[in-house]
Each structure stands twice: as structure tokens, then as C-alpha cells.
Short mmCIF file of C-alpha atoms in Angstrom, two decimals:
data_model
loop_
_atom_site.label_atom_id
_atom_site.label_comp_id
_atom_site.label_asym_id
_atom_site.label_seq_id
_atom_site.Cartn_x
_atom_site.Cartn_y
_atom_site.Cartn_z
CA MET N 946 168.11 211.37 78.43
CA ALA N 947 165.17 208.70 77.89
CA ARG N 948 167.10 205.76 76.00
CA ILE N 949 164.15 203.35 74.32
CA ALA N 950 164.01 199.53 73.49
CA PHE N 951 161.81 198.29 70.23
CA ILE N 952 160.37 195.39 71.08
CA LEU N 953 159.85 194.07 67.90
CA LEU N 954 157.31 190.79 66.90
CA CYS N 955 157.95 189.87 64.09
CA HIS N 956 157.82 186.78 60.79
CA LYS N 957 158.17 187.57 57.85
CA ASP N 958 160.31 189.81 55.53
CA PRO N 959 164.21 189.21 56.98
CA GLU N 960 164.83 192.43 55.07
CA ALA N 961 162.34 194.59 56.20
CA ILE N 962 163.46 193.70 59.58
CA VAL N 963 166.78 194.12 59.70
CA GLN N 964 166.21 198.02 57.63
CA GLN N 965 163.97 198.82 60.94
CA ALA N 966 166.77 197.04 63.19
CA GLU N 967 168.68 199.57 61.91
CA ARG N 968 167.27 202.42 61.35
CA LEU N 969 165.71 202.51 65.21
CA THR N 970 168.71 202.34 66.69
CA ALA N 971 170.58 204.85 64.52
CA ALA N 972 169.61 206.70 67.03
CA GLY N 973 171.22 205.71 69.37
CA ASP N 974 168.64 203.43 70.92
CA TYR N 975 168.17 199.42 71.68
CA ILE N 976 165.85 196.34 70.02
CA SER N 977 164.69 192.98 71.06
CA ILE N 978 163.27 191.60 68.58
CA HIS N 979 161.46 188.05 68.68
CA PHE N 980 161.09 186.45 65.03
CA ASP N 981 158.25 184.38 64.73
CA ALA N 982 159.54 180.27 65.15
CA ARG N 983 156.64 179.90 62.93
CA GLY N 984 159.44 182.35 59.82
CA GLY N 985 161.56 179.47 58.90
CA LYS N 986 165.77 178.75 60.98
CA GLU N 987 167.32 180.27 57.78
CA ALA N 988 165.37 182.98 57.38
CA PHE N 989 166.03 183.70 62.05
CA ASN N 990 169.04 183.27 61.27
CA ALA N 991 169.73 185.74 58.09
CA ILE N 992 168.71 188.28 60.78
CA LYS N 993 171.94 187.27 62.47
CA ALA N 994 173.89 187.61 60.96
CA ALA N 995 173.40 191.05 58.87
CA LEU N 996 172.23 192.75 62.38
CA SER N 997 176.47 191.04 64.13
CA GLN N 998 177.82 193.89 64.52
CA ASN N 999 174.98 195.80 66.09
CA SER N 1000 175.54 196.18 69.72
CA ASN N 1001 172.43 197.89 70.70
CA VAL N 1002 170.10 194.06 68.96
CA THR N 1003 168.82 191.50 71.28
CA PHE N 1004 167.14 188.86 70.58
CA ALA N 1005 164.80 186.58 72.74
CA THR N 1006 165.19 184.84 75.21
CA LYS N 1007 163.65 182.01 73.69
CA ARG N 1008 161.68 181.52 70.04
CA ILE N 1009 157.89 180.18 69.88
CA LYS N 1010 155.87 179.40 67.52
CA CYS N 1011 152.59 182.85 67.84
CA GLY N 1012 148.90 182.63 66.99
CA TRP N 1013 146.86 185.16 66.24
CA GLY N 1014 144.25 185.73 69.86
CA ALA N 1015 146.89 183.42 72.12
CA TRP N 1016 148.74 183.26 74.86
CA SER N 1017 151.72 182.79 72.32
CA LEU N 1018 151.50 186.74 71.27
CA VAL N 1019 152.51 187.62 74.93
CA GLN N 1020 154.98 185.10 75.82
CA ALA N 1021 156.87 186.51 72.80
CA THR N 1022 156.38 189.84 74.36
CA LEU N 1023 157.85 188.52 77.74
CA TYR N 1024 161.05 186.74 75.98
CA ALA N 1025 161.94 189.33 74.01
CA VAL N 1026 161.24 192.32 76.96
CA GLU N 1027 163.49 190.48 79.50
CA ALA N 1028 166.14 189.81 76.28
CA ALA N 1029 165.64 193.89 76.39
CA GLU N 1030 165.73 194.88 80.50
CA LYS N 1031 168.61 192.44 80.94
CA ALA N 1032 170.64 193.04 77.54
CA PHE N 1033 170.58 197.65 78.20
CA SER N 1034 170.84 198.18 81.74
CA ASP N 1035 170.44 201.78 80.59
CA ALA N 1036 167.27 201.67 78.70
CA THR N 1037 164.52 203.68 80.35
CA HIS N 1038 161.86 203.25 78.28
CA PHE N 1039 159.80 200.55 76.45
CA TYR N 1040 158.43 200.41 72.83
CA MET N 1041 156.01 198.07 71.17
CA VAL N 1042 156.29 197.71 67.67
CA SER N 1043 155.70 195.49 65.20
CA GLY N 1044 157.07 195.13 61.80
CA ASP N 1045 154.71 197.29 59.83
CA CYS N 1046 155.43 199.95 62.28
CA MET N 1047 157.50 202.50 61.11
CA SER N 1048 158.45 206.26 63.30
CA VAL N 1049 156.73 209.56 62.47
CA LYS N 1050 158.97 211.97 64.62
CA THR N 1051 162.75 212.47 64.87
CA ALA N 1052 164.42 210.47 67.60
CA GLU N 1053 164.63 213.90 69.59
CA PHE N 1054 161.37 214.46 69.74
CA MET N 1055 160.82 211.13 70.41
CA HIS N 1056 163.56 211.24 73.48
CA ASP N 1057 162.50 214.44 74.46
CA PHE N 1058 158.78 214.31 74.50
CA LEU N 1059 159.49 210.66 77.03
CA ASP N 1060 161.55 213.24 78.86
CA ARG N 1061 159.24 215.38 79.50
CA ASP N 1062 156.19 213.28 81.45
CA ASP N 1063 157.41 210.58 83.56
CA ALA N 1064 154.56 208.23 82.82
CA ASP N 1065 153.72 204.88 80.90
CA TYR N 1066 151.70 205.13 78.00
CA ILE N 1067 148.97 202.38 77.70
CA GLU N 1068 145.22 202.49 75.97
CA SER N 1069 143.24 200.08 79.30
CA TYR N 1070 140.08 200.72 79.75
CA ASP N 1071 138.05 198.75 82.20
CA PHE N 1072 137.29 195.57 80.14
CA PHE N 1073 133.80 194.93 81.49
CA GLU N 1074 131.60 198.62 81.88
CA SER N 1075 133.25 199.79 78.53
CA ASP N 1076 132.36 199.57 75.29
CA TRP N 1077 135.61 198.74 74.15
CA ILE N 1078 134.99 195.23 72.27
CA LYS N 1079 132.54 196.39 69.22
CA THR N 1080 131.96 192.63 68.45
CA GLY N 1081 132.19 189.55 68.77
CA ILE N 1082 132.69 187.88 72.47
CA LYS N 1083 133.11 189.71 74.97
CA GLU N 1084 132.70 187.95 79.16
CA GLU N 1085 133.08 184.64 77.61
CA ARG N 1086 137.15 185.45 76.01
CA LEU N 1087 137.54 185.06 80.33
CA VAL N 1088 135.40 183.04 81.94
CA TYR N 1089 135.83 179.93 79.47
CA ARG N 1090 138.91 178.42 79.22
CA HIS N 1091 140.23 178.88 75.98
CA LEU N 1092 142.49 175.65 74.71
CA PHE N 1093 141.47 176.32 70.75
CA ASN N 1094 142.22 178.77 68.64
CA GLU N 1095 139.38 180.43 66.60
CA ARG N 1096 141.25 181.47 63.83
CA THR N 1097 142.50 177.55 62.98
CA HIS N 1098 140.19 175.76 64.70
CA LYS N 1099 136.70 176.95 65.06
CA TRP N 1100 133.81 174.56 65.84
CA LEU N 1101 135.99 173.33 68.13
CA PHE N 1102 136.52 176.52 69.96
CA TYR N 1103 132.65 177.86 70.29
CA LYS N 1104 132.25 173.42 70.89
CA SER N 1105 134.70 173.88 73.92
CA MET N 1106 132.45 177.34 74.99
CA ALA N 1107 129.28 174.90 75.03
CA ILE N 1108 130.62 172.34 76.45
CA GLN N 1109 132.15 174.70 79.38
CA ASP N 1110 128.82 176.26 79.65
CA LYS N 1111 126.31 173.57 79.79
CA LEU N 1112 128.18 171.76 82.65
CA GLY N 1113 128.28 174.63 84.90
CA LEU N 1114 132.23 175.50 84.04
CA LYS N 1115 133.19 179.03 83.99
CA ARG N 1116 136.14 180.30 86.20
CA GLU N 1117 136.78 183.12 88.60
CA VAL N 1118 138.52 186.33 87.63
CA PRO N 1119 140.88 186.25 90.29
CA PRO N 1120 139.21 189.04 92.58
CA ASP N 1121 142.74 191.24 93.20
CA LEU N 1122 142.73 192.13 88.97
CA ARG N 1123 140.80 194.41 87.79
CA MET N 1124 141.14 193.45 84.09
CA MET N 1125 141.10 196.20 82.15
CA ILE N 1126 141.72 196.02 77.76
CA GLY N 1127 143.30 198.09 74.88
CA SER N 1128 145.60 198.20 72.33
CA GLN N 1129 148.93 196.05 72.38
CA TRP N 1130 150.69 198.85 71.27
CA TRP N 1131 151.72 200.73 74.36
CA CYS N 1132 155.41 202.69 75.88
CA LEU N 1133 156.55 201.87 79.51
CA ARG N 1134 158.89 203.04 82.62
CA ARG N 1135 161.44 200.84 83.51
CA ARG N 1136 160.51 200.75 86.33
CA THR N 1137 157.51 199.18 85.67
CA ILE N 1138 159.21 196.78 82.82
CA GLU N 1139 160.72 195.20 86.29
CA TRP N 1140 157.44 195.20 88.18
CA ILE N 1141 156.14 193.17 85.53
CA LEU N 1142 158.35 190.58 84.93
CA GLU N 1143 158.45 190.20 89.09
CA PHE N 1144 154.91 189.75 89.05
CA THR N 1145 155.71 187.01 86.29
CA ARG N 1146 157.46 185.52 88.37
CA LYS N 1147 155.50 185.06 92.07
CA ARG N 1148 151.89 185.06 90.11
CA ARG N 1149 151.98 181.74 88.58
CA ASP N 1150 147.99 181.50 89.38
CA ILE N 1151 147.40 184.95 87.39
CA MET N 1152 149.93 183.38 84.47
CA ALA N 1153 147.56 179.86 84.72
CA PHE N 1154 144.93 182.38 84.31
CA PHE N 1155 146.19 184.59 81.38
CA ARG N 1156 147.52 181.48 79.15
CA THR N 1157 144.06 180.12 78.59
CA THR N 1158 142.51 183.84 77.77
CA TRP N 1159 141.00 184.06 74.71
CA ILE N 1160 143.31 186.95 72.66
CA PRO N 1161 145.94 188.09 76.00
CA ASP N 1162 147.10 191.11 74.00
CA GLU N 1163 144.44 193.10 74.89
CA THR N 1164 144.44 192.59 78.10
CA PHE N 1165 147.72 191.57 79.79
CA PHE N 1166 149.96 194.14 80.02
CA GLN N 1167 146.72 196.75 80.26
CA THR N 1168 145.96 195.09 83.87
CA LEU N 1169 148.68 194.71 84.89
CA VAL N 1170 150.22 197.99 84.16
CA ARG N 1171 146.97 199.07 86.44
CA HIS N 1172 147.28 197.11 88.15
CA LEU N 1173 150.76 197.57 90.07
CA VAL N 1174 150.91 201.13 88.67
CA ALA N 1175 149.51 205.09 90.28
CA ASP N 1176 146.21 205.67 88.09
CA THR N 1177 147.98 209.18 87.71
CA GLU N 1178 151.61 207.34 86.34
CA ILE N 1179 149.51 206.41 83.51
CA ARG N 1180 148.36 208.10 80.03
CA ASN N 1181 145.77 206.08 78.71
CA ARG N 1182 146.21 206.28 74.68
CA THR N 1183 148.94 204.51 72.67
CA LEU N 1184 151.70 206.20 71.56
CA THR N 1185 151.20 204.66 68.16
CA PHE N 1186 149.44 205.94 65.52
CA LEU N 1187 146.38 203.46 63.28
CA MET N 1188 143.09 203.53 62.21
CA PHE N 1189 140.22 200.90 61.32
CA THR N 1190 138.01 200.30 58.59
CA ASP N 1191 134.10 200.51 59.37
CA TYR N 1192 134.77 196.08 58.59
CA GLY N 1193 137.53 196.16 61.49
CA MET N 1194 140.52 196.30 59.07
CA PRO N 1195 143.57 198.50 59.62
CA VAL N 1196 144.08 201.15 57.14
CA VAL N 1197 147.34 200.43 55.21
CA PHE N 1198 149.13 204.44 54.60
CA TYR N 1199 151.17 204.61 51.22
CA ASN N 1200 153.54 207.22 50.50
CA ASP N 1201 151.26 210.14 50.17
CA HIS N 1202 149.90 209.71 53.68
CA TYR N 1203 153.83 210.81 54.80
CA ASP N 1204 152.63 213.94 55.44
CA MET N 1205 149.66 213.64 56.68
CA LEU N 1206 151.20 210.93 59.47
CA VAL N 1207 154.11 213.02 60.60
CA SER N 1208 151.02 215.95 62.08
CA GLN N 1209 149.20 213.35 64.67
CA ASP N 1210 150.11 213.22 67.35
CA TYR N 1211 151.81 210.23 67.92
CA LEU N 1212 155.97 208.52 67.30
CA PHE N 1213 154.80 205.64 65.73
CA ALA N 1214 152.07 204.08 62.89
CA ARG N 1215 151.34 201.05 61.18
CA LYS N 1216 150.17 199.41 59.54
CA ILE N 1217 153.10 201.03 56.15
CA SER N 1218 152.67 199.33 53.54
CA PRO N 1219 155.44 197.36 52.40
CA ASP N 1220 155.30 198.09 48.73
CA ALA N 1221 155.35 201.74 50.49
CA ARG N 1222 159.61 202.87 49.94
CA THR N 1223 159.04 205.92 49.24
CA LEU N 1224 157.84 206.55 52.38
CA LYS N 1225 159.54 204.22 54.38
CA LYS N 1226 162.81 206.27 53.51
CA ARG N 1227 161.62 209.50 54.15
CA LEU N 1228 159.96 208.60 57.53
CA GLY N 1229 163.82 206.16 58.06
CA GLU N 1230 165.67 209.60 57.32
CA LEU N 1231 163.24 212.34 59.18
CA PHE N 1232 164.13 209.45 62.61
CA VAL N 1233 167.90 210.66 62.34
CA ALA N 1234 167.52 214.41 61.78
CA GLN N 1235 167.79 217.26 63.88
CA ASN N 1236 165.46 220.20 65.10
CA VAL N 1237 162.62 218.94 62.94
CA THR N 1238 160.35 221.23 64.42
CA PHE N 1239 156.44 219.63 64.09
CA LYS N 1240 153.16 220.86 63.85
CA ILE N 1241 150.58 219.27 64.89
CA SER N 1242 146.86 219.25 63.31
CA ASN N 1243 145.86 215.41 64.42
CA GLU N 1244 143.33 215.36 61.40
CA GLY N 1245 144.18 212.05 60.25
CA ARG N 1246 140.57 210.60 61.80
CA SER N 1247 138.52 213.05 60.77
CA LEU N 1248 140.03 212.86 57.02
CA PHE N 1249 140.14 209.57 57.20
CA GLN N 1250 135.96 209.53 58.33
CA PHE N 1251 135.92 211.72 54.96
CA LEU N 1252 137.01 210.75 52.36
CA THR N 1253 136.02 206.92 52.81
CA GLY N 1254 132.44 208.39 53.62
CA ARG N 1255 133.01 210.06 49.86
CA GLY N 1256 133.27 205.79 47.51
CA ARG N 1257 133.97 205.16 44.75
CA ILE N 1258 132.59 205.82 41.74
CA GLY N 1259 128.61 205.20 42.80
CA ARG N 1260 129.05 206.63 45.60
CA ARG N 1261 129.11 204.53 48.70
CA PHE N 1262 126.54 203.37 49.83
CA GLY N 1263 122.91 202.31 48.06
CA GLN N 1264 119.44 203.34 48.75
CA ARG N 1265 117.85 202.88 52.47
CA PHE N 1266 115.04 200.71 53.28
CA TRP N 1267 112.54 204.14 54.10
CA GLU N 1268 109.95 204.46 57.10
CA SER N 1269 107.11 203.63 54.93
CA GLU N 1270 104.31 203.72 57.29
CA SER N 1271 104.71 206.60 58.51
CA THR N 1272 103.68 209.97 56.39
CA LEU N 1273 103.68 213.15 56.28
CA GLY N 1274 99.40 213.47 55.25
CA ARG N 1275 98.32 213.90 51.51
CA ASP N 1276 96.50 217.34 52.68
CA ARG N 1277 99.93 218.77 53.86
CA GLU N 1278 103.22 220.89 51.93
CA LEU N 1279 106.71 220.54 52.67
CA LEU N 1280 109.03 223.47 51.91
CA ILE N 1281 112.50 222.78 51.84
CA VAL N 1282 115.18 225.04 51.62
CA THR N 1283 118.66 223.16 50.81
CA CYS N 1284 122.45 225.62 51.19
CA LYS N 1285 125.58 224.15 51.81
CA LYS N 1286 125.92 227.36 53.61
CA TRP N 1287 124.61 227.23 56.70
CA HIS N 1288 123.84 231.39 57.49
CA VAL N 1289 123.26 231.79 53.53
CA ALA N 1290 119.48 229.81 54.49
CA LYS N 1291 119.32 231.12 57.78
CA ARG N 1292 118.98 234.78 56.85
CA LEU N 1293 116.92 234.18 53.69
CA VAL N 1294 114.56 231.83 55.94
CA ALA N 1295 114.50 234.74 58.28
CA GLU N 1296 113.30 237.48 55.95
CA PHE N 1297 110.99 234.16 54.51
CA ARG N 1298 109.11 234.33 58.59
CA LYS N 1299 108.59 238.48 57.74
CA LYS N 1300 106.07 238.02 54.30
CA THR N 1301 105.10 234.63 55.00
CA ASP N 1302 102.57 232.37 58.52
CA LEU N 1303 104.74 229.81 57.75
CA PRO N 1304 106.39 227.89 60.72
CA CYS N 1305 109.69 227.72 59.48
CA LEU N 1306 112.64 225.27 61.03
CA GLU N 1307 116.32 225.71 60.79
CA TYR N 1308 119.09 222.19 60.42
CA LEU N 1309 116.68 220.71 62.04
CA PHE N 1310 118.48 217.66 60.76
CA ASN N 1311 121.68 218.89 60.97
CA GLU N 1312 121.88 220.38 63.93
CA GLU N 1313 121.61 219.49 67.52
CA ASP N 1314 120.71 223.14 68.75
CA THR N 1315 118.82 224.28 66.59
CA PRO N 1316 115.33 226.14 68.87
CA LEU N 1317 112.46 223.14 68.89
CA PRO N 1318 109.23 222.63 70.93
CA ASP N 1319 109.10 220.07 73.00
CA LEU N 1320 107.76 216.51 71.63
CA GLY N 1321 108.26 214.92 74.23
CA GLY N 1322 112.17 213.75 73.64
CA ILE N 1323 112.20 212.62 70.36
CA GLU N 1324 113.55 216.71 69.56
CA LYS N 1325 116.15 215.27 71.65
CA SER N 1326 118.50 214.02 69.38
CA LEU N 1327 119.75 214.09 66.06
CA TRP N 1328 119.29 210.06 65.72
CA LYS N 1329 116.56 209.48 66.81
CA ARG N 1330 115.07 212.67 64.07
CA SER N 1331 116.62 211.52 61.65
CA ARG N 1332 116.29 207.76 62.41
CA HIS N 1333 111.94 208.36 62.67
CA ARG N 1334 112.28 211.59 60.05
CA ARG N 1335 108.38 211.38 58.95
CA ALA N 1336 106.98 210.78 62.32
CA TRP N 1337 108.65 214.03 63.13
CA VAL N 1338 107.84 216.13 60.96
CA ARG N 1339 104.89 214.97 61.27
CA MET N 1340 104.73 215.26 64.70
CA LEU N 1341 105.96 219.37 64.52
CA PHE N 1342 102.59 219.78 61.64
CA ASP N 1343 100.33 218.31 64.63
CA TYR N 1344 101.92 220.99 66.41
CA TYR N 1345 101.66 224.17 64.58
CA ASP N 1346 98.49 223.20 63.84
CA THR N 1347 99.23 224.12 59.87
CA ASP N 1348 98.68 221.99 56.86
CA ARG N 1349 102.59 224.73 55.72
CA MET N 1350 105.86 224.49 56.97
CA LEU N 1351 109.19 225.25 55.28
CA ILE N 1352 112.59 223.15 56.92
CA CYS N 1353 116.00 223.05 55.59
CA ILE N 1354 118.60 220.29 55.26
CA ASP N 1355 121.42 220.45 54.25
CA PRO N 1356 122.36 219.02 50.01
CA GLY N 1357 124.59 216.17 52.39
CA GLY N 1358 121.07 214.69 53.30
CA PHE N 1359 120.50 213.23 50.43
CA ASP N 1360 117.70 210.29 52.01
CA LEU N 1361 116.81 213.05 53.76
CA ILE N 1362 115.19 214.54 50.20
CA ASN N 1363 114.65 211.19 48.58
CA ASP N 1364 112.45 210.33 50.91
CA PHE N 1365 110.33 213.12 51.61
CA TYR N 1366 109.49 213.09 48.19
CA ALA N 1367 108.20 210.27 48.23
CA ASP N 1368 105.70 210.69 50.80
CA ARG N 1369 102.55 211.48 49.66
CA SER N 1370 102.64 214.39 50.79
CA GLY N 1371 103.00 218.00 47.99
CA THR N 1372 107.09 219.14 49.00
CA ARG N 1373 109.06 222.15 47.23
CA MET N 1374 112.05 222.67 46.86
CA LEU N 1375 114.59 225.65 46.79
CA ASP N 1376 118.02 224.72 46.04
CA VAL N 1377 120.38 228.05 47.21
CA GLU N 1378 123.61 227.82 45.04
CA CYS N 1379 127.15 229.52 46.65
CA ASP N 1380 129.88 230.58 45.07
CA TYR N 1381 133.20 229.00 47.53
CA THR N 1382 135.55 230.28 46.90
CA PRO N 1383 139.31 228.46 48.36
CA ASP N 1384 139.24 231.20 52.01
CA TYR N 1385 135.33 229.77 52.22
CA LEU N 1386 136.22 226.05 51.65
CA ALA N 1387 139.64 225.96 53.59
CA GLY N 1388 137.23 227.44 56.53
CA HIS N 1389 134.50 224.53 55.98
CA ALA N 1390 137.42 222.35 56.85
CA LYS N 1391 138.05 223.42 59.90
CA ARG N 1392 134.68 223.81 61.12
CA VAL N 1393 133.72 220.23 60.05
CA GLY N 1394 137.12 218.82 61.42
CA LEU N 1395 139.32 217.68 57.73
CA ALA N 1396 141.33 220.77 58.81
CA GLY N 1397 143.16 222.04 61.82
CA GLU N 1398 144.62 225.62 62.37
CA ALA N 1399 148.05 223.47 62.24
CA THR N 1400 147.87 221.69 58.84
CA PRO N 1401 149.77 222.90 56.60
CA LYS N 1402 149.28 224.70 53.23
CA GLU N 1403 150.52 222.55 50.90
CA ALA N 1404 148.52 219.87 52.42
CA LEU N 1405 145.16 221.75 52.85
CA GLU N 1406 145.23 222.79 49.49
CA ARG N 1407 145.06 218.53 48.53
CA LEU N 1408 142.23 218.48 49.89
CA LEU N 1409 140.52 221.71 49.13
CA PRO N 1410 139.61 219.63 45.89
CA THR N 1411 138.01 217.36 46.56
CA ILE N 1412 136.19 219.64 49.17
CA ARG N 1413 135.42 221.00 46.18
CA SER N 1414 134.63 218.08 44.31
CA ASP N 1415 132.37 216.41 46.79
CA ILE N 1416 130.53 220.14 47.31
CA ASN N 1417 129.40 219.26 43.41
CA HIS N 1418 128.58 216.50 43.20
CA GLU N 1419 126.21 216.60 46.82
CA ALA N 1420 124.24 219.47 44.03
CA ASP N 1421 124.00 216.83 40.61
CA GLN N 1422 122.36 214.17 43.27
CA ILE N 1423 119.59 217.10 43.70
CA ARG N 1424 120.12 218.09 40.47
CA ASP N 1425 119.54 214.60 38.46
CA GLN N 1426 117.09 213.67 40.48
CA ASP N 1427 114.46 216.38 38.68
CA TYR N 1428 112.21 216.37 41.51
CA GLU N 1429 109.04 217.75 41.13
CA ASN N 1430 108.75 221.92 41.96
CA PHE N 1431 111.91 222.52 42.14
CA TYR N 1432 113.11 226.08 42.36
CA LEU N 1433 116.87 226.46 41.58
CA MET N 1434 118.94 230.10 42.89
CA ARG N 1435 121.85 230.87 41.86
CA GLU N 1436 124.61 233.70 43.38
CA ASN N 1437 125.46 234.70 40.52
CA ASN N 1438 121.49 235.17 38.65
CA SER N 1439 119.91 237.85 38.30
CA ASP N 1440 117.47 239.77 41.35
CA ASP N 1441 114.82 239.48 38.78
CA GLU N 1442 115.71 235.98 38.04
CA ASN N 1443 116.22 234.88 41.71
CA ALA N 1444 112.93 236.48 42.12
CA ALA N 1445 110.73 234.39 40.52
CA CYS N 1446 112.81 231.74 41.62
CA ILE N 1447 111.11 232.52 45.68
CA ALA N 1448 107.33 233.84 44.48
CA ARG N 1449 106.52 230.50 42.86
CA PHE N 1450 108.09 228.92 45.84
CA LEU N 1451 106.55 230.85 47.90
CA ASP N 1452 103.47 231.46 46.20
CA ILE N 1453 104.42 235.12 46.91
CA SER N 1454 104.14 238.22 44.92
CA MET N 1455 107.11 239.12 42.69
CA GLU N 1456 107.05 242.29 45.23
CA ASP N 1457 107.81 240.58 48.15
CA ALA N 1458 109.92 237.98 46.78
CA ARG N 1459 111.75 241.01 45.24
CA ASP N 1460 111.55 242.55 49.59
CA ILE N 1461 113.39 239.49 49.94
CA LEU N 1462 116.58 240.08 48.13
CA ALA N 1463 116.95 242.72 49.53
CA THR N 1464 118.14 241.30 52.74
CA GLN N 1465 121.87 242.92 52.65
CA HIS N 1466 124.46 240.59 52.16
CA LEU N 1467 122.28 237.75 52.16
CA PHE N 1468 125.14 235.92 50.58
CA ALA N 1469 128.58 236.84 52.65
CA ASP N 1470 130.55 234.95 54.50
#
């Protein structure tokens, strides 16, 4: 059976470290702790004293001061790994964690998971070919020698790079290594750890190279594992669930995240808030529990993107700069149908085609595969259509040789609607309001990735009011604009009321409008 030696790097809060060590060793696993030398001798002694009776705990062979982005983080990890490899001869796996990490599965589940697949779990992408690095320097991390820390000596850090560049002091990457990059939260087998330690003793040249690279904790183990282990035995992923905001900051989890965390396809999660005492207690109790079944829905990231995209009061984003130099044409008229239930709008538009000669295009800004004419490639991606929205729609007017055209837009496309109404052309809008049952909202959540088939019923029920509120907000946002030539058609209105809206919107007779409303199952889900 798998037995895990956890490698813990930490620098503060001795009481929390002791609690974490006790939790992680409660099921027979081990832990090796490196407590940052900056944390002070008194705090370190308190940790050692509190854990002195726990034979499943050991400490790094040496304590050093660590700095973000510096080699010291890798060196501290190696000191802790060396201690664990020596102290725990029956440890089968070595799992890197921080003081902000907590298990989100039982120890029983973890052991079974690792036993099922004889592999190393480490995220590792090609350093030069991948886009893993989103911002900041890239190649410069490796080809220059970094003797100063960017966080503490910013001027010296960049001045040193500039001097090396001016003097032509770029260095070559070791030719026998394919440089890789990825998350530092890995889980490696004992054999792999032994190979890495042996490699560090033999290849002093490689060690010297990494000592002066920038942020080596994202490249050192990732590169060596790919160098020493067959690709078939590596799973390119981390077993620790973590997310980042659009500001590049780690997402912090609190007490109400328990259900979401345990349903993710991961063994650990970070960062857990120091104040989330209830969450820590529940996860600690879960770790030592037996015979627990987990329903993996794995919707955490898409759910986070949805909720943060909504923002706070007033919503998240202000208005964007529109492409004001582009216009559809003063004598043209754009008819917009907006409806959250796309299938309802499509049925309605299908009937419009029968009663008018209008070119009608369904959700061209929302669906990649909407049938469209060939316009030189601009029609091939949603990004291009939205980025050049007026130019794109003007091309459609020209293609159909018409001054009047109808399109469908999701109510969430408020910026699109505003942009078209701001154009000098004429604009009309028919807003189709539908009823939303709990079953429909649940299905909608699954279709857009906010929930999965395995999402617990209780978690889904908590999410539905948020989705309903979001739909209502989109509708209110549109109606608050008091647009000209705006017509509201409701599922609960009488046929005469809805027919009058359609007749005015399309400029057709009431008789034709009633024929359109006679469509069977127009509002059915």
C-alpha cells in the first residue's frame, strides 16, 4: 500500500504547522518539515517540541532563509526530501505541500489512488514552446545569471540583466536537458526521488546552472523528472487544486467551499484561509475517515469564472471603447432578437423567415457553428466576429444586398446591443422573456459547465438562485436602457399582446403575427 512522505515548506504560524503535521500523519503517513530560517529559532523550537513524540515527523537536514523566486526554495525542498528519504524507508511517494494546503480526500482514497497508477504526478510543459508563462520575463529566466532577487532588489535585478545583455554574456541552456516548466506542487515516487538525489550529487554543472536561474522551483524538478523518467510514467498534472484570479493572485478558500473542494478531481487544495477554522476541521476529520465515496464533478474552475465574472454591486466591467469609426450605414436597419433560451428564439426566427424576406442569422456572436456565408475568414471565429462587430455585420448587409436584417443575441451580450444601438443606423429589438423552472436552470448550469452530473443536489440548489439572479440582472440591464423601438414579448402574455409586439417589431400585419404565434410548442423546453 502507498505510504506518503509529505514535504512541507513553511515559514510562519507554528501552531498551524503542528496541527497540519498531526493531521497528515494520523493515518500512518509521514512528513518532513523545512521551517524557513527567517521564521526564527524560537518558533522552530516550539514546532520541534510539540512534535517530538511523533515518530512519523522529521525535519530538513538544514534550515536556510528562503526568498520568493530564488534557488533557496529548491534547496530547502531538497533538504527536506533528503531527510524524508533517509528517515522513512517504507515511504513510496513524496508529496510537496505548503502550510496553506489541506487534503480534500481521505487518506484511504489517496492511497488507493496512488496504488492504482504507478506514475509520477508533476506538471511539466516545454519551457520555450508552451505559453505556461503568461506575463513577465521568459527566456531571460534561464540565459542570464540571476544574483539578485527581483522582489527585494528590483533595480539590481534588472540592471544586472541589462549589463549581461550589453556585454553579450547570455549563456547556453545545458544541451542534454529539455527545459520544462510547471507547478511546484508535485507527487513523485520513491524511485524518482532517489534518481533526482543521485543526479544532484553527480551533475554539479546542472546544479550550478539552476542556482542562478530565476524562479527555479517552476523548472528544476519539472525538468529533471522528464530527463530521468519515461514519459509513459509521468502524468502531466498536479494533484493539488489551485486557482488564480485574473490579477494573478491565488484564490483563497473559506468555510463555505467544502462541498466544492471535495468534489474536485484532486487530493489537496491551496490556499486555505487561516481563518477558515470550520473548513480545516471538516477536512481534517475527512482525511482519517473510512469508506467515504466521492462524487467527482470537477466544475470548480468554471464555477469560479462564472461567479467572479459577475463581480460586485454594479457588476465587474465598465463600458469598453467601441469601434466608433465603423458604421452599419445610416439607411440600414438592424433587428435584434434577444432571448436567454436560444431554442425559443430559433423557433421564433424560423417563423419570421416564412412571413418576411428578412435575412435572419441566429446567435452569430455566441455559436461558432452558426451557418454563415464565406466572408474571407472573419466569420470563422467568435473572437473575430465580436472584435470587429460593426464591420462584420456591415459585410453581412452587403453580402445579402439588403438594408434590413435580423440577428439573435444572448442577453448577456449587453455590450454588443449597446454598440449597435449607438450606431447611426436604425435598430429595433424584440426581447423574449421566458419562464425558468428549477429543472431548466439546473440543465443550463450543466450545459455551460457550472455543474456536472455528479454535482451534489445540495450544491446545485445553492447555485440556482445565483444563476436566476444573473439572468434577471441581464434582463433588467437591457430594459433600464429605455431603448427606442424596444418590444417585450413574454411567455405569460396573452396571444394578442405578443402578436402586437411581433407586428410592430417586424412591420407585419396582426394576422401574420398571430400565425407566427400559432407555432406549436414555441416556449417548450
